[in-house]
Every structure is written in structure tokens, then in C-alpha cells.
């Protein structure tokens, strides 16, 4: 039984509801919501620490010499790399030392113009919360006889990418 | 009997149409109200982000060389101010430890010495380093990784049961070799060491020539900078059988436009920025006879009085004695004759704010 009476309030109610929802939607979609990213501050501290450590390892201590990092990579000396890097990241002033671990990989351009990657020095990684820092390292007069397992590394001046995954144990 | 279309005011009934419309409206209103109030919760923050302040403070310390006002402008050499003097402390606008604007993480030994000497008050550290209106508590500590030497921390004790903002930076410290800097103790081995030959000598003066452009040719990380570190000259190999006296010291500089100055150091200089050690004992102005060695130290604050003195100029220091001391007319003060610059030393800086 359809008649044309008794519908004015319903129509008004529906119109008012639609108006409110559309307005709220427009307001919400035009504001940006600021959220606190507390969990990322720890990542930023680790990342800055890793970057600092790699940058300082890559600064020669006296004029005309190679940096510790370049020398260690040139002759495949993972002990020097490990000792220096861990000394730097675990250093402390007043409280006790920390325990950081890392995985270091090197990417290079091979003699066949491919990009190859190999693990330089690593600790077992059980998927802790980690950050990755990287640095381009310039290797002057590089001699590939120090890397017998990477037979396609070129000799001569080159730049390799060192990536270090860093986490707190 | 009811007449359709006529509103009955006496029965207290609402029409169904009104109920339905009103219900739809109320449902939509409640939905919008709940949604909007949920959005505003996140915008109000009651906590201060101490980690951000610690990070910012560490950046200023490690990546900024600092800023100070001087009589003819501004400079990054804030460490040349005499910090025991309140006015000169006020000239320091920002505390930073880096050697220069583009040399982040390389810190200057002199700036570190001045920063950790404790001559600034807590309020001054806040004003010149931490900034902001809130009275932050802080603790800043620096430790050399290899020698394990810790500089005395600045600020309050680290709290044990309050959360604090924290930042750790790895840096390298550049040491000085030309002189002891603005205020540090004089050490043996810095500067130029000259062996006098009294027996074969035929001139009574020792003339040390310092060509500053030669020094500035070097990368700033490995540079020796007499203008900022000062000059130290040690003359040794005197003997007790033939003691000599240092009668006067002349100092001059010339620049490439032939401006220059030449003075004989006077009592006022010996009282403030020039130090003489005869046989290891302070003696400014020099009066005692020299039986073993004499060390002359000119602090970098001395050069500040000369407006036109900069890294393109040439300086000459002449030590006059009362008898023949050498047969070499000019002694060079450059990278070859000075001792080797010590290596950059790694260190760790920790900043805590709460």
C-alpha cells in the first residue's frame, strides 16, 4: 500500500544523515594525522651508530695512508675489520659495554660486468631487530689474489659497496 | 474516528515516519561523533621527546664547529676566548667541537679541553648547546677508545630510575703539534726543537721563519695550524759552562700586500699570551741564564690582536741572545722540521637528556 503521505520525516532524517557523514569524511580525509613513531627511534640510533663507525673506519689516521677499512678489505683481513668495528660500536663512556653483532657483505662489479655479492664476515643472525648501514669503499690498487673464492673480482682501482647488518644481541 | 491528515494533539503519539527519520539521523550522528573523537586523541602529546633533543645535541657537538662573536665579526674559533672571563664566555654563541663546518665527526682537541673544563655553568650549556625553554638535565661524556681516557663528564649524574633520551656517536680527535693551544699546559715535544751550537756559532739570534700558506696546503684533518695552536720553539744544547741569556724576542709578520707588523715582545705580552721556560722553569720575561734549554711559547690569542694576519701571511720570530748560539741564519718551521702529527684518535661521545 504505497501512498504519498507520512514520508517527510524519513526523507529529512536520511538527508541529514547523509550530510553529516559526507562532511565528516571530507574533514577526515583532508587532515594529516601525526603519530608518534616510538619504535623507530631505536632503529635511528643504531643506524647513526653504524654509519659513524663505518665513516670513522674509512678515515685515514694520518695523511697519505689508507684507511683501516680500505686496508682490511684490500687484504681480506676480517680479524682487523671485526676488532675495529666492534671496538667502535661497543664503546661506552660510563655504563658498561654493549654486545652488538653484525653481518658484513661486499658487493662488487665483476670482470663480466655483473654485480656479485659475497659475505665478508658474519655472525649467526636469528632475526633480531636489525638495521642495515652501507658505505662505498674506494680500494686503490686492488689485488684480487687476496680473494681466491671470488675469482671474477677485477684488479686495479675500484669501489665496492660494503653493507653491514647491525643488531643488539 | 480519526480523520486522515489531521494531527491529533491529544493522544501523545508520534508518527512512524518521524520515528524512522529520527532514528536514521541519530545513528548517523553517533557514528560521526565517535569517529571524530577518536581522531583527536593522537594529536595531544604530554611527553617531551628526549631522544630527539639528545640527537640534536649530539649533532651540534659532533658536526658543528661552534660559533662565537669577536671584535671584528664572528668566528668558529670559540675556544680562543678566555672562558674564566664572563664577557668572553658570553661571546660564545654555540658550542660545537668539530674542526670545521665540512668535517663532521673530526673533533678539535682544544675545543674538547675547553668544553670539558667545566668553566661554563649549567645554564650556559643549556643556552649554548641544548636550546629550548625547558630546563633539560643532561650528561655528556667523551672517552677515547684506544687509550681509555675519559674526559670528566659535563652535567648531572645519570639517573637510575628515570627514562632518558640517549645518543651515542663515534668520532675521531685531532691532536695538535705546533703549540699547546689557548690554555692547555705546555708540553715538551710540541713545536720546533732547535739544537744550539754555542761553540761554532757566529750569530747571536735564532730566526724562525713560518710560512703559513705552506701549512694550509694540507687537508684540514691532517693540518698543523700555528695560528690556532700557537707556536712553540725550544732551543737546547746549552751548557752550564757557557750559559746564555735570552735578551729579547722579536715577532713580525708580512702579508702579500706588504701590510705587516713588527714588535719586540714586552712585559704586557709576557704577562698574557707569551710564556718562556728557562731550563724547564717558567721565567717570563726571561731573566735567568740558560744552562740547558729555553722554550718560548706564543699562544694563539696573541695573533688575534692583528686584524690582517691570516693564513696567507708569513711570520718571523727572532730570539736574541747575548752570545753566539748558532751558525744557521734561518730556521724553517714547517711540516718537515716539526714532529710528525699524531694519528687521529677514535673516541665515543654519549649524550643523555632527561
XYZ file of C-alpha atoms in Angstrom:
523
model
C 0.000 0.000 0.000
C 2.005 2.967 -1.187
C 0.721 6.419 -0.577
C 2.290 9.830 -0.748
C 1.808 10.710 2.932
C 3.942 10.070 6.033
C 7.374 10.225 4.401
C 8.609 13.720 5.103
C 10.407 12.920 8.375
C 12.113 9.896 6.949
C 13.414 11.799 3.994
C 14.643 14.580 6.272
C 16.328 12.090 8.570
C 18.045 10.328 5.692
C 19.162 13.626 4.163
C 20.601 14.820 7.463
C 22.453 11.539 7.982
C 23.995 11.661 4.516
C 25.035 15.291 5.031
C 26.788 14.532 8.317
C 28.647 11.514 7.024
C 29.822 13.263 3.881
C 31.071 16.245 5.927
C 32.907 14.014 8.381
C 34.513 12.131 5.530
C 35.724 15.349 3.878
C 37.152 16.623 7.160
C 38.958 13.399 7.929
C 40.416 12.929 4.502
C 41.935 16.424 4.422
C 43.804 16.342 7.756
C 47.120 14.593 8.324
C 47.346 12.607 11.478
C 50.602 12.824 13.436
C 51.572 9.574 15.065
C 54.458 9.030 17.409
C 56.907 6.581 15.978
C 58.490 5.416 19.193
C 59.629 2.109 17.896
C 61.729 3.696 15.144
C 63.939 5.810 17.433
C 65.918 2.724 18.381
C 66.463 1.972 14.729
C 67.670 5.525 14.120
C 70.163 5.342 16.986
C 71.575 2.066 15.668
C 71.730 3.370 12.137
C 73.568 6.535 13.158
C 75.988 4.468 15.231
C 76.707 2.119 12.329
C 77.193 4.981 9.910
C 79.519 6.760 12.338
C 81.577 3.632 12.887
C 81.983 2.929 9.155
C 82.767 6.576 8.400
C 85.438 6.715 11.098
C 86.934 3.413 9.974
C 87.108 4.847 6.482
C 89.013 7.973 7.582
C 92.796 7.585 7.311
C 94.500 8.271 10.626
C 97.408 10.116 9.047
C 97.975 11.876 5.805
C 98.707 9.730 2.786
C 97.805 6.370 4.296
C 94.881 4.120 3.538
C 92.028 3.986 5.992
C 91.646 0.992 8.265
C 88.559 -0.112 6.364
C 90.148 0.069 2.933
C 93.254 -1.775 4.135
C 91.211 -4.528 5.768
C 89.123 -5.092 2.656
C 92.123 -4.925 0.348
C 93.892 -7.823 2.035
C 90.772 -9.711 3.153
C 91.629 -9.193 6.823
C 88.363 -9.988 8.561
C 90.006 -10.014 12.000
C 91.076 -6.389 11.799
C 87.677 -5.417 10.445
C 85.859 -7.267 13.200
C 88.053 -5.988 16.009
C 87.924 -2.369 14.893
C 84.227 -2.303 14.073
C 83.167 -3.986 17.307
C 85.516 -1.754 19.303
C 83.784 1.256 17.864
C 80.153 0.174 18.171
C 80.522 -1.425 21.592
C 82.408 1.532 23.064
C 80.939 3.228 26.101
C 81.769 6.118 28.398
C 80.246 5.482 31.796
C 77.943 2.495 31.666
C 79.026 -0.999 30.694
C 79.920 -2.258 27.232
C 77.229 -3.361 24.852
C 77.094 -6.503 22.769
C 76.477 -5.773 19.142
C 76.707 -8.263 16.332
C 76.872 -7.747 12.617
C 76.829 -9.312 9.189
C 79.027 -7.685 6.554
C 78.618 -8.287 2.831
C 80.512 -6.794 -0.066
C 79.080 -6.165 -3.500
C 81.411 -5.634 -6.418
C 81.265 -5.346 -10.182
C 82.809 -8.455 -11.661
C 85.018 -8.747 -14.701
C 81.988 -9.774 -16.691
C 80.121 -6.583 -15.742
C 77.760 -8.363 -13.310
C 77.124 -7.326 -9.732
C 78.226 -10.063 -7.347
C 77.872 -10.193 -3.600
C 79.675 -12.243 -1.002
C 79.740 -12.424 2.756
C 82.787 -10.700 4.185
C 82.325 -11.520 7.876
C 79.186 -12.621 9.689
C 77.755 -13.780 12.997
C 74.683 -16.041 13.140
C 71.593 -13.907 12.685
C 68.466 -15.118 14.404
C 66.243 -12.369 13.026
C 66.711 -9.864 15.828
C 65.635 -6.294 15.191
C 68.458 -5.057 12.928
C 69.364 -2.090 10.775
C 71.466 -2.067 7.659
C 74.144 0.564 7.051
C 76.253 0.809 3.976
C 79.314 2.575 2.693
C 81.060 2.819 -0.626
C 84.702 1.950 -0.074
C 87.372 3.021 -2.519
C 90.117 0.415 -2.971
C 93.168 1.815 -4.709
C 95.447 -0.683 -6.477
C 93.277 -3.613 -5.512
C 94.816 -7.036 -6.000
C 92.343 -9.871 -6.418
C 94.748 -12.590 -5.271
C 93.556 -11.975 -1.721
C 90.127 -13.278 -2.646
C 90.646 -16.751 -4.159
C 86.978 -17.638 -3.824
C 85.827 -14.628 -5.790
C 87.699 -15.306 -8.962
C 85.830 -12.726 -11.008
C 86.872 -9.718 -8.926
C 88.779 -7.249 -11.036
C 92.183 -5.931 -10.065
C 93.012 -2.266 -10.029
C 91.277 0.783 -8.582
C 87.654 0.145 -7.831
C 84.844 0.975 -5.444
C 82.877 -1.718 -3.680
C 79.734 -1.464 -1.603
C 80.057 -2.689 1.960
C 76.742 -3.396 3.670
C 76.651 -4.172 7.360
C 73.582 -5.523 9.141
C 73.825 -4.433 12.770
C 71.839 -5.602 15.788
C 71.986 -5.579 19.535
C 72.446 -9.046 20.997
C -12.887 8.120 14.460
C -9.742 9.708 13.121
C -9.632 11.886 10.084
C -6.536 11.151 7.980
C -4.253 14.183 7.501
C -5.363 15.829 10.706
C -2.847 15.869 13.539
C -4.340 14.706 16.784
C -2.895 16.783 19.619
C -4.451 14.932 22.416
C -3.242 11.411 22.024
C 0.587 11.731 22.585
C 1.588 9.591 19.710
C 4.405 10.195 17.243
C 4.022 9.143 13.702
C 6.025 6.198 12.457
C 7.585 8.299 9.738
C 9.048 10.657 12.330
C 10.448 7.792 14.379
C 12.140 6.247 11.407
C 13.626 9.522 10.214
C 14.812 10.439 13.695
C 16.393 7.016 14.196
C 18.352 7.237 10.985
C 19.561 10.699 11.953
C 20.639 9.640 15.470
C 22.517 6.602 14.236
C 24.469 8.726 11.796
C 25.170 11.392 14.457
C 26.504 8.886 16.980
C 28.696 7.267 14.346
C 30.254 10.604 13.334
C 30.738 11.742 16.927
C 32.598 8.566 17.901
C 34.784 8.732 14.814
C 35.815 12.365 15.289
C 36.675 11.980 18.961
C 38.938 9.056 18.086
C 40.952 11.245 15.717
C 41.762 13.926 18.220
C 43.289 11.589 20.832
C 46.585 11.255 18.996
C 47.133 14.955 18.461
C 47.670 15.772 22.104
C 51.078 14.778 23.420
C 52.141 15.067 27.033
C 55.616 13.653 26.757
C 58.719 15.504 25.564
C 60.765 13.610 23.053
C 64.076 13.472 24.911
C 65.651 11.235 22.278
C 65.160 13.948 19.683
C 66.827 16.533 21.933
C 69.722 14.146 22.604
C 70.155 13.543 18.883
C 70.094 17.258 18.127
C 72.635 17.972 20.856
C 74.934 15.263 19.568
C 74.708 16.693 16.052
C 75.693 20.152 17.287
C 78.633 18.748 19.229
C 79.916 16.405 16.560
C 79.099 18.110 13.281
C 79.210 21.830 14.101
C 82.395 23.799 14.801
C 80.637 26.275 17.077
C 80.161 29.999 16.769
C 81.444 32.986 18.685
C 81.482 36.737 18.315
C 84.774 38.544 18.093
C 85.533 42.229 17.859
C 85.542 42.252 14.087
C 82.777 39.783 13.276
C 82.151 36.150 14.070
C 84.279 33.048 14.067
C 84.181 29.323 14.661
C 87.239 29.529 16.929
C 85.271 29.906 20.123
C 87.995 28.099 22.069
C 90.323 31.089 21.821
C 88.164 33.034 24.268
C 89.265 33.229 27.872
C 86.385 31.377 29.464
C 87.148 32.487 33.001
C 86.079 35.941 31.883
C 82.300 36.363 31.916
C 82.187 38.692 28.929
C 84.199 36.358 26.755
C 82.018 33.439 27.776
C 79.035 35.461 26.633
C 80.654 35.908 23.250
C 80.387 32.186 22.652
C 77.046 31.663 20.959
C 77.093 27.975 20.168
C 79.293 25.170 21.408
C 80.490 22.738 18.798
C 83.558 20.534 18.822
C 84.211 19.860 15.142
C 87.318 21.248 13.433
C 85.277 22.851 10.681
C 81.905 23.032 9.028
C 82.531 20.320 6.444
C 84.490 17.996 8.697
C 81.926 16.257 10.763
C 82.960 13.734 13.404
C 86.527 15.086 13.493
C 86.846 16.950 16.776
C 89.426 19.510 17.830
C 91.441 18.670 20.940
C 91.391 22.284 22.098
C 87.650 22.604 21.832
C 87.237 19.369 23.753
C 89.579 20.595 26.510
C 87.649 23.835 26.852
C 84.252 22.170 26.731
C 85.036 19.618 29.427
C 86.974 22.024 31.646
C 83.748 22.903 33.428
C 84.027 26.647 33.025
C 80.524 27.018 31.673
C 77.598 26.864 34.088
C 74.668 24.523 33.609
C 72.502 27.376 32.362
C 75.155 28.328 29.844
C 75.383 24.801 28.494
C 71.628 24.847 28.047
C 71.742 28.202 26.327
C 74.641 27.439 24.028
C 74.167 23.788 23.256
C 70.796 22.308 24.108
C 68.496 25.278 23.385
C 64.784 25.437 24.086
C 62.831 26.803 27.034
C 62.568 23.628 29.053
C 65.258 23.172 31.727
C 66.674 19.888 30.482
C 69.036 17.899 32.647
C 71.943 16.459 30.733
C 75.029 14.350 30.907
C 77.656 14.483 28.175
C 80.676 12.210 28.307
C 83.571 11.579 25.922
C 86.037 8.726 26.097
C 88.986 7.779 23.919
C 88.595 4.206 22.757
C 92.269 3.241 22.466
C 93.764 4.939 25.488
C 90.572 4.524 27.562
C 90.933 8.060 28.855
C 87.586 9.562 29.872
C 87.101 13.296 29.988
C 85.230 14.389 33.129
C 81.515 14.275 32.204
C 79.560 17.501 31.950
C 76.171 17.824 33.660
C 74.264 15.854 36.264
C 74.637 12.244 37.311
C 72.876 9.734 35.128
C 69.522 8.887 36.745
C 68.921 5.265 37.635
C 65.147 5.155 37.609
C 64.052 7.787 35.121
C 63.892 7.283 31.400
C 66.245 9.489 29.441
C 66.900 10.319 25.844
C 70.160 8.898 24.572
C 72.501 9.194 21.622
C 75.932 7.683 21.011
C 78.330 8.971 18.361
C 81.699 7.661 17.238
C 84.238 10.382 16.472
C 87.934 10.957 15.919
C 90.017 13.524 17.792
C 92.622 15.593 16.007
C 95.565 16.443 18.216
C 97.807 19.459 17.971
C 101.542 19.536 17.363
C 102.511 23.142 16.750
C 101.734 24.524 20.158
C 99.738 23.923 23.316
C 96.683 25.867 22.200
C 94.937 28.672 24.070
C 95.115 27.418 27.656
C 96.435 23.879 27.934
C 99.645 23.119 29.794
C 102.867 23.411 27.881
C 104.201 20.001 26.892
C 107.627 19.017 25.730
C 107.858 17.752 22.191
C 105.429 20.183 20.602
C 106.600 22.752 18.132
C 110.133 23.128 16.853
C 113.227 21.859 18.663
C 116.499 23.531 17.750
C 119.941 22.375 18.753
C 122.123 25.350 19.541
C 125.793 25.170 18.780
C 127.343 27.714 21.059
C 130.884 26.751 20.251
C 130.610 27.063 16.475
C 128.042 29.815 16.494
C 128.589 33.053 14.665
C 125.256 34.829 15.101
C 123.510 35.819 18.296
C 119.968 35.268 17.138
C 117.760 32.395 16.145
C 115.421 33.349 13.344
C 112.419 31.092 12.828
C 110.502 31.566 9.608
C 106.895 30.424 9.433
C 105.278 30.478 6.015
C 101.592 29.967 6.731
C 100.425 29.113 3.178
C 102.636 26.013 3.357
C 100.701 24.837 6.371
C 97.343 25.492 4.837
C 98.100 23.445 1.754
C 97.295 20.297 3.687
C 93.899 18.650 4.166
C 92.375 20.116 7.365
C 92.208 16.693 9.012
C 95.990 16.462 8.999
C 96.856 20.120 9.077
C 99.178 21.844 11.505
C 97.764 25.285 12.205
C 100.110 27.668 14.017
C 97.507 30.427 14.044
C 95.135 28.339 16.132
C 97.549 26.147 18.049
C 100.245 28.681 18.789
C 103.978 28.438 18.307
C 106.467 26.632 20.499
C 110.210 26.869 19.975
C 112.697 25.029 22.147
C 116.384 25.752 21.924
C 118.544 23.181 23.655
C 122.177 22.087 23.974
C 123.290 24.945 26.116
C 125.854 24.029 28.697
C 126.392 25.087 32.229
C 129.931 26.090 31.365
C 128.718 28.676 28.889
C 125.299 29.943 29.954
C 123.486 32.344 27.650
C 120.726 34.851 28.249
C 117.679 35.356 26.098
C 117.637 39.120 25.831
C 114.586 39.806 23.692
C 112.115 38.254 21.317
C 111.006 39.941 18.154
C 107.950 38.955 16.239
C 106.789 40.176 12.870
C 104.514 39.238 10.042
C 104.051 40.373 6.459
C 101.296 39.655 4.035
C 101.158 39.674 0.283
C 100.013 43.271 0.148
C 103.005 44.365 2.230
C 100.933 45.101 5.263
C 102.576 43.842 8.352
C 103.712 44.482 11.865
C 106.908 44.054 13.760
C 107.257 44.263 17.510
C 109.575 43.370 20.283
C 107.661 41.459 22.879
C 107.125 43.471 26.019
C 106.059 42.968 29.590
C 102.374 43.071 28.682
C 102.835 40.187 26.252
C 104.792 38.123 28.757
C 102.006 38.601 31.261
C 99.292 37.287 28.991
C 99.990 35.272 25.878
C 103.728 34.600 25.695
C 105.484 32.163 28.016
C 109.180 31.477 28.403
C 110.604 28.489 30.273
C 114.286 28.624 31.145
C 115.625 25.142 31.965
C 112.078 23.948 32.405
C 111.053 26.640 34.878
C 108.690 29.496 33.988
C 110.552 32.752 33.576
C 108.564 35.355 31.675
C 110.165 37.777 30.831
C 113.376 35.763 30.670
C 115.985 36.891 33.169
C 117.843 33.799 34.352
C 120.871 32.439 32.483
C 120.148 29.415 30.346
C 122.194 26.388 31.286
C 120.330 23.683 29.391
C 117.396 24.787 27.246
C 114.877 27.532 26.762
C 111.321 27.160 25.485
C 109.312 30.031 24.063
C 105.553 29.606 23.691
C 103.339 32.099 21.880
C 99.678 31.296 22.481
C 97.203 31.718 19.609
C 95.384 34.531 21.417
C 98.427 36.679 20.688
C 97.725 36.594 16.945
C 94.185 37.745 17.441
C 95.229 41.325 18.001
C 96.361 41.582 14.413
C 93.406 42.120 12.183
C 95.183 41.417 8.936
C 97.003 38.290 9.978
C 95.580 35.306 8.153
C 96.665 32.095 6.510
C 98.253 33.792 3.513
C 100.920 35.575 5.515
C 104.404 34.919 6.697
C 105.559 35.179 10.296
C 109.010 35.505 11.713
C 110.077 35.017 15.311
C 113.571 36.058 16.300
C 115.122 35.066 19.605
C 118.013 37.303 20.505
C 120.722 36.054 22.834
C 123.696 37.712 24.404
C 126.262 35.458 22.758
C 126.651 33.435 19.579
C 124.310 30.493 19.542
C 124.222 29.136 16.017
C 125.646 29.400 12.546
C 122.352 28.864 10.714
C 120.754 32.095 9.656
C 117.192 30.933 9.176
C 115.304 28.026 10.716
C 112.219 26.742 8.954
C 109.031 25.927 10.840
C 107.131 23.591 8.548
C 105.859 20.029 8.178
C 109.371 18.680 7.734
C 111.016 20.302 10.728
C 108.159 19.865 13.173
C 107.428 16.493 14.724
C 105.001 14.177 12.954
C 101.377 14.930 13.612
C 99.898 12.256 15.867
C 97.267 9.970 14.377
C 93.575 10.740 14.643
C 92.297 9.019 17.777
C 88.902 7.305 17.832
C 86.570 8.225 20.667
C 82.968 7.719 21.722
C 80.603 10.512 22.797
C 77.399 9.809 24.726
C 74.672 12.385 25.287
C 71.872 11.792 27.799
C 68.966 14.198 28.268
C 66.128 13.996 30.762
